[in-house]
Structures are given as structure tokens and as C-alpha cells.
Tab-separated table of N, CA and C in Angstrom:
chain	number	residue	atom	x	y	z
J	251	UNK	N	24.387	19.914	7.112
J	251	UNK	CA	22.960	18.948	7.596
J	251	UNK	C	23.529	17.757	7.713
J	252	UNK	N	23.354	16.910	9.342
J	252	UNK	CA	23.897	15.847	9.415
J	252	UNK	C	22.812	14.849	8.617
J	253	UNK	N	24.260	13.400	8.697
J	253	UNK	CA	23.434	12.321	7.910
J	253	UNK	C	22.722	11.747	8.818
J	254	UNK	N	21.883	10.963	8.225
J	254	UNK	CA	21.069	9.813	8.768
J	254	UNK	C	21.483	8.860	10.270
J	255	UNK	N	22.797	8.602	9.339
J	255	UNK	CA	23.590	6.919	9.942
J	255	UNK	C	24.184	8.046	10.917
J	256	UNK	N	24.608	9.621	10.877
J	256	UNK	CA	25.015	9.739	12.352
J	256	UNK	C	24.117	10.343	13.388
J	257	UNK	N	23.205	10.512	13.061
J	257	UNK	CA	22.189	10.830	13.678
J	257	UNK	C	21.631	9.846	14.403
J	258	UNK	N	21.477	8.571	13.759
J	258	UNK	CA	21.318	7.417	14.852
J	258	UNK	C	22.044	7.101	15.741
J	259	UNK	N	23.514	7.017	15.499
J	259	UNK	CA	24.562	6.747	16.208
J	259	UNK	C	24.483	8.096	17.687
J	260	UNK	N	24.382	9.183	17.014
J	260	UNK	CA	23.821	10.082	18.246
J	260	UNK	C	22.697	9.856	19.262
J	261	UNK	N	21.599	9.552	19.064
J	261	UNK	CA	20.506	9.025	19.575
J	261	UNK	C	20.441	8.039	20.260
J	262	UNK	N	21.441	7.198	19.988
J	262	UNK	CA	21.506	5.468	20.018
J	262	UNK	C	22.569	5.448	21.174
J	263	UNK	N	23.379	6.485	21.826
J	263	UNK	CA	24.654	6.395	22.427
J	263	UNK	C	23.635	6.009	23.958
J	264	UNK	N	24.813	5.215	24.834
J	264	UNK	CA	24.646	5.039	26.138
J	264	UNK	C	25.761	5.738	26.998
J	265	UNK	N	25.491	6.259	27.992
J	265	UNK	CA	24.299	6.758	28.136
J	265	UNK	C	23.699	7.951	27.221
J	266	UNK	N	22.116	8.157	27.177
J	266	UNK	CA	21.627	8.701	26.298
J	266	UNK	C	22.210	9.844	26.304
J	267	UNK	N	22.313	10.902	25.018
J	267	UNK	CA	22.751	12.164	25.433
J	267	UNK	C	21.512	13.300	25.937
J	268	UNK	N	22.843	14.056	26.183
J	268	UNK	CA	21.286	15.169	26.913
J	268	UNK	C	21.210	16.130	25.820
J	269	UNK	N	22.100	16.438	24.643
J	269	UNK	CA	21.948	17.670	23.680
J	269	UNK	C	21.252	17.256	22.676
J	270	UNK	N	20.460	16.413	22.192
J	270	UNK	CA	19.888	15.945	21.052
J	270	UNK	C	18.545	16.858	20.852
J	271	UNK	N	18.465	17.904	20.017
J	271	UNK	CA	17.380	18.649	19.745
J	271	UNK	C	15.944	18.213	19.221
J	272	UNK	N	15.360	19.006	19.013
J	272	UNK	CA	13.947	19.086	18.467
J	272	UNK	C	14.565	18.977	16.921
J	273	UNK	N	15.435	20.063	16.518
J	273	UNK	CA	15.509	19.941	14.979
J	273	UNK	C	16.092	18.778	14.198
J	274	UNK	N	17.263	17.971	15.587
J	274	UNK	CA	18.111	17.069	14.979
J	274	UNK	C	16.977	16.347	15.158
J	275	UNK	N	16.016	15.739	15.866
J	275	UNK	CA	14.614	15.044	15.590
J	275	UNK	C	14.042	15.070	14.377
J	276	UNK	N	13.529	16.528	13.860
J	276	UNK	CA	13.059	16.751	12.433
J	276	UNK	C	13.848	16.280	11.485
J	277	UNK	N	15.082	16.456	11.851
J	277	UNK	CA	15.826	16.262	10.311
J	277	UNK	C	15.907	14.746	10.340
J	278	UNK	N	15.883	13.900	11.586
J	278	UNK	CA	16.267	12.884	11.757
J	278	UNK	C	15.025	11.831	11.247
J	279	UNK	N	13.822	12.158	11.530
J	279	UNK	CA	12.721	11.296	11.370
J	279	UNK	C	12.052	12.000	9.831
J	280	UNK	N	12.410	12.647	9.180
J	280	UNK	CA	11.867	13.120	8.455
J	280	UNK	C	13.340	12.270	7.343
J	281	UNK	N	14.641	11.754	7.765
J	281	UNK	CA	15.004	11.102	6.718
J	281	UNK	C	14.762	9.479	6.722
J	282	UNK	N	13.795	9.657	8.041
J	282	UNK	CA	13.418	8.105	8.268
J	282	UNK	C	11.653	7.489	7.628
J	283	UNK	N	11.498	8.485	6.313
J	283	UNK	CA	10.126	8.503	6.015
J	283	UNK	C	8.742	9.011	7.036
J	284	UNK	N	9.416	10.015	7.866
J	284	UNK	CA	8.009	10.722	8.802
J	284	UNK	C	7.810	11.599	8.021
J	285	UNK	N	6.571	12.120	8.614
J	285	UNK	CA	6.024	13.400	8.455
J	285	UNK	C	5.501	14.173	9.834
J	286	UNK	N	6.244	15.023	10.091
J	286	UNK	CA	5.824	15.865	11.138
J	286	UNK	C	4.245	16.408	11.150
J	287	UNK	N	3.523	16.348	12.419
J	287	UNK	CA	2.367	17.046	12.485
J	287	UNK	C	1.781	17.740	13.412
J	288	UNK	N	1.098	18.913	13.588
J	288	UNK	CA	0.522	19.170	14.837
J	288	UNK	C	-0.587	19.141	15.317
J	289	UNK	N	-1.058	18.983	15.890
J	289	UNK	CA	-2.129	18.381	17.033
J	289	UNK	C	-2.165	17.972	18.603
J	290	UNK	N	-3.252	17.999	19.101
J	290	UNK	CA	-3.144	18.054	20.543
J	290	UNK	C	-3.089	19.068	21.370
J	291	UNK	N	-2.190	19.022	22.258
J	291	UNK	CA	-1.985	20.107	23.059
J	291	UNK	C	-0.976	21.129	22.197
J	292	UNK	N	-0.809	22.167	23.012
J	292	UNK	CA	-0.427	23.297	22.123
J	292	UNK	C	1.492	22.902	22.226
J	293	UNK	N	1.947	22.312	22.913
J	293	UNK	CA	3.925	22.291	22.711
J	293	UNK	C	3.713	20.481	22.395
J	294	UNK	N	2.501	20.220	21.684
J	294	UNK	CA	3.230	18.438	21.271
J	294	UNK	C	4.073	18.411	20.546
J	295	UNK	N	4.595	17.320	20.096
J	295	UNK	CA	5.477	17.079	18.937
J	295	UNK	C	4.801	16.124	18.375
J	296	UNK	N	4.378	15.677	17.142
J	296	UNK	CA	3.929	14.485	16.656
J	296	UNK	C	4.272	14.142	15.591
J	297	UNK	N	4.943	13.013	14.959
J	297	UNK	CA	5.140	12.335	13.853
J	297	UNK	C	4.343	10.643	13.525
J	298	UNK	N	3.934	11.007	11.874
J	298	UNK	CA	3.807	9.520	11.503
J	298	UNK	C	4.473	8.751	10.308
J	299	UNK	N	5.282	7.902	10.499
J	299	UNK	CA	5.609	6.885	9.631
J	299	UNK	C	4.458	6.885	8.494
J	300	UNK	N	5.721	7.005	7.049
J	300	UNK	CA	4.450	7.271	5.871
J	300	UNK	C	3.931	5.710	5.526
J	301	UNK	N	4.618	4.752	5.668
J	301	UNK	CA	4.296	3.255	4.890
J	301	UNK	C	3.594	2.060	6.339
J	302	UNK	N	3.869	2.869	7.711
J	302	UNK	CA	3.438	1.899	8.739
J	302	UNK	C	2.030	2.770	9.005
J	303	UNK	N	2.261	4.278	8.797
J	303	UNK	CA	0.953	5.109	9.843
J	303	UNK	C	1.306	4.766	11.404
J	304	UNK	N	2.024	4.589	11.599
J	304	UNK	CA	2.236	4.451	13.134
J	304	UNK	C	2.683	5.543	13.510
J	305	UNK	N	2.797	6.132	14.832
J	305	UNK	CA	2.641	7.728	15.190
J	305	UNK	C	3.738	7.639	16.739
J	306	UNK	N	4.244	8.830	16.455
J	306	UNK	CA	5.137	9.399	18.106
J	306	UNK	C	4.520	10.380	18.144
J	307	UNK	N	3.777	10.689	19.680
J	307	UNK	CA	3.688	12.116	20.101
J	307	UNK	C	4.045	11.916	21.806
J	308	UNK	N	4.543	13.357	21.897
J	308	UNK	CA	5.085	13.676	23.033
J	308	UNK	C	4.584	15.209	23.267
J	309	UNK	N	4.973	15.572	24.462
J	309	UNK	CA	5.104	17.260	24.590
J	309	UNK	C	6.399	17.662	24.523
J	310	UNK	N	6.446	18.606	23.861
J	310	UNK	CA	7.627	19.229	23.530
J	310	UNK	C	8.379	19.783	24.725
J	311	UNK	N	9.787	19.725	24.497
J	311	UNK	CA	10.559	19.639	26.010
J	311	UNK	C	10.779	21.698	26.195
J	312	UNK	N	10.777	21.553	27.325
J	312	UNK	CA	10.538	23.250	27.631
J	312	UNK	C	11.065	23.376	28.957
J	313	UNK	N	12.006	24.727	29.280
J	313	UNK	CA	11.749	25.843	28.851
J	313	UNK	C	12.967	25.668	27.107
J	314	UNK	N	14.101	24.472	27.277
J	314	UNK	CA	14.683	24.043	26.116
J	314	UNK	C	14.413	23.438	24.922
J	315	UNK	N	15.489	23.102	24.197
J	315	UNK	CA	14.766	22.528	22.750
J	315	UNK	C	15.489	21.244	22.924
J	316	UNK	N	16.316	20.844	24.296
J	316	UNK	CA	16.644	19.333	23.940
J	316	UNK	C	16.199	18.349	24.772
J	317	UNK	N	16.037	17.430	23.913
J	317	UNK	CA	14.917	16.219	24.445
J	317	UNK	C	15.184	15.523	25.609
J	318	UNK	N	14.384	15.063	26.685
J	318	UNK	CA	14.447	14.496	27.807
J	318	UNK	C	14.853	13.201	27.306
J	319	UNK	N	15.701	12.512	28.387
J	319	UNK	CA	15.994	10.862	28.366
J	319	UNK	C	14.591	10.155	28.553
J	320	UNK	N	13.231	10.283	28.980
J	320	UNK	CA	11.980	9.598	28.332
J	320	UNK	C	11.800	9.847	26.992
J	321	UNK	N	11.819	11.116	26.560
J	321	UNK	CA	11.509	11.748	25.382
J	321	UNK	C	12.772	10.633	24.079
J	322	UNK	N	13.773	10.413	24.416
J	322	UNK	CA	14.731	9.895	23.619
J	322	UNK	C	14.690	8.453	23.594
J	323	UNK	N	14.074	8.011	24.514
J	323	UNK	CA	13.653	6.251	24.688
J	323	UNK	C	12.301	6.246	23.867
J	324	UNK	N	11.137	7.320	23.806
J	324	UNK	CA	10.466	7.486	23.404
J	324	UNK	C	10.444	6.682	21.694
J	325	UNK	N	11.588	7.738	21.533
J	325	UNK	CA	12.331	7.996	19.706
J	325	UNK	C	12.459	6.812	19.452
J	326	UNK	N	13.466	5.674	20.344
J	326	UNK	CA	14.306	4.630	20.123
J	326	UNK	C	13.373	3.330	20.038
J	327	UNK	N	12.426	3.370	20.819
J	327	UNK	CA	10.937	2.660	20.723
J	327	UNK	C	10.674	3.004	19.184
J	328	UNK	N	10.131	3.884	19.101
J	328	UNK	CA	9.470	4.144	17.697
J	328	UNK	C	10.232	4.015	16.682
J	329	UNK	N	11.456	4.226	16.388
J	329	UNK	CA	12.725	3.887	15.342
J	329	UNK	C	13.003	2.340	15.284
J	330	UNK	N	12.723	1.282	16.424
J	330	UNK	CA	12.710	-0.092	16.061
J	330	UNK	C	11.519	-0.495	15.605
J	331	UNK	N	10.028	0.081	15.938
J	331	UNK	CA	8.926	-0.603	16.002
J	331	UNK	C	9.060	-0.072	13.898
J	332	UNK	N	9.515	0.520	13.475
J	332	UNK	CA	9.443	0.868	11.687
J	332	UNK	C	10.662	0.737	11.412
J	333	UNK	N	11.324	0.314	11.976
J	333	UNK	CA	12.652	-0.981	11.469
J	333	UNK	C	13.943	0.096	10.928
J	334	UNK	N	13.804	1.025	11.797
J	334	UNK	CA	15.026	1.838	11.231
J	334	UNK	C	16.361	1.698	12.287
J	335	UNK	N	16.037	0.826	13.297
J	335	UNK	CA	17.024	0.276	13.877
J	335	UNK	C	16.789	-0.872	14.469
J	336	UNK	N	18.003	-2.025	14.971
J	336	UNK	CA	17.563	-3.045	15.926
J	336	UNK	C	17.210	-3.015	17.425
């Protein structure tokens, strides 16, 4: 299982990675004190930070499981908002 720092480095790369998977996102946000929850539309992905109660929600990528660039930007903004990256 990858370390939190390795996943943060991977998702923060410039240009944005095109192979960051939803499984890696689950691992990263779990290590950042977030809980995954379901709700909303069928393919939505959502996380809630345990301390700040901030949420991140978007439709899951399909047909594959690699995040799109706009989703990576949303994740990076969320990580900044919860204080995990500068």
C-alpha cells in the first residue's frame, strides 16, 4: 500500500497525472482523515473530512477508474482546504 507522501507527490505532479485511480484516491483520503460515503447519483464519489466536515463530491470516472484532470484539480483544492498541502 503506497504511503501518504507518495500519493500526495503523485497527485500534485505537473502536468496532472492521467493514471491516478479511484483506489489510490480512496487510500490517500483515508490517510488524510476522510471518510468515504455514498449518496447522490449512482456513480458519485464523496468524502467527508472528519475534523472540518468539509466534503468533496463528484461523479466517478467511467468507463475506466482513472480520475480526469478536472477531478484531480477538485481533489487538490480539497486537500488545500483541509490543510494537507500548501
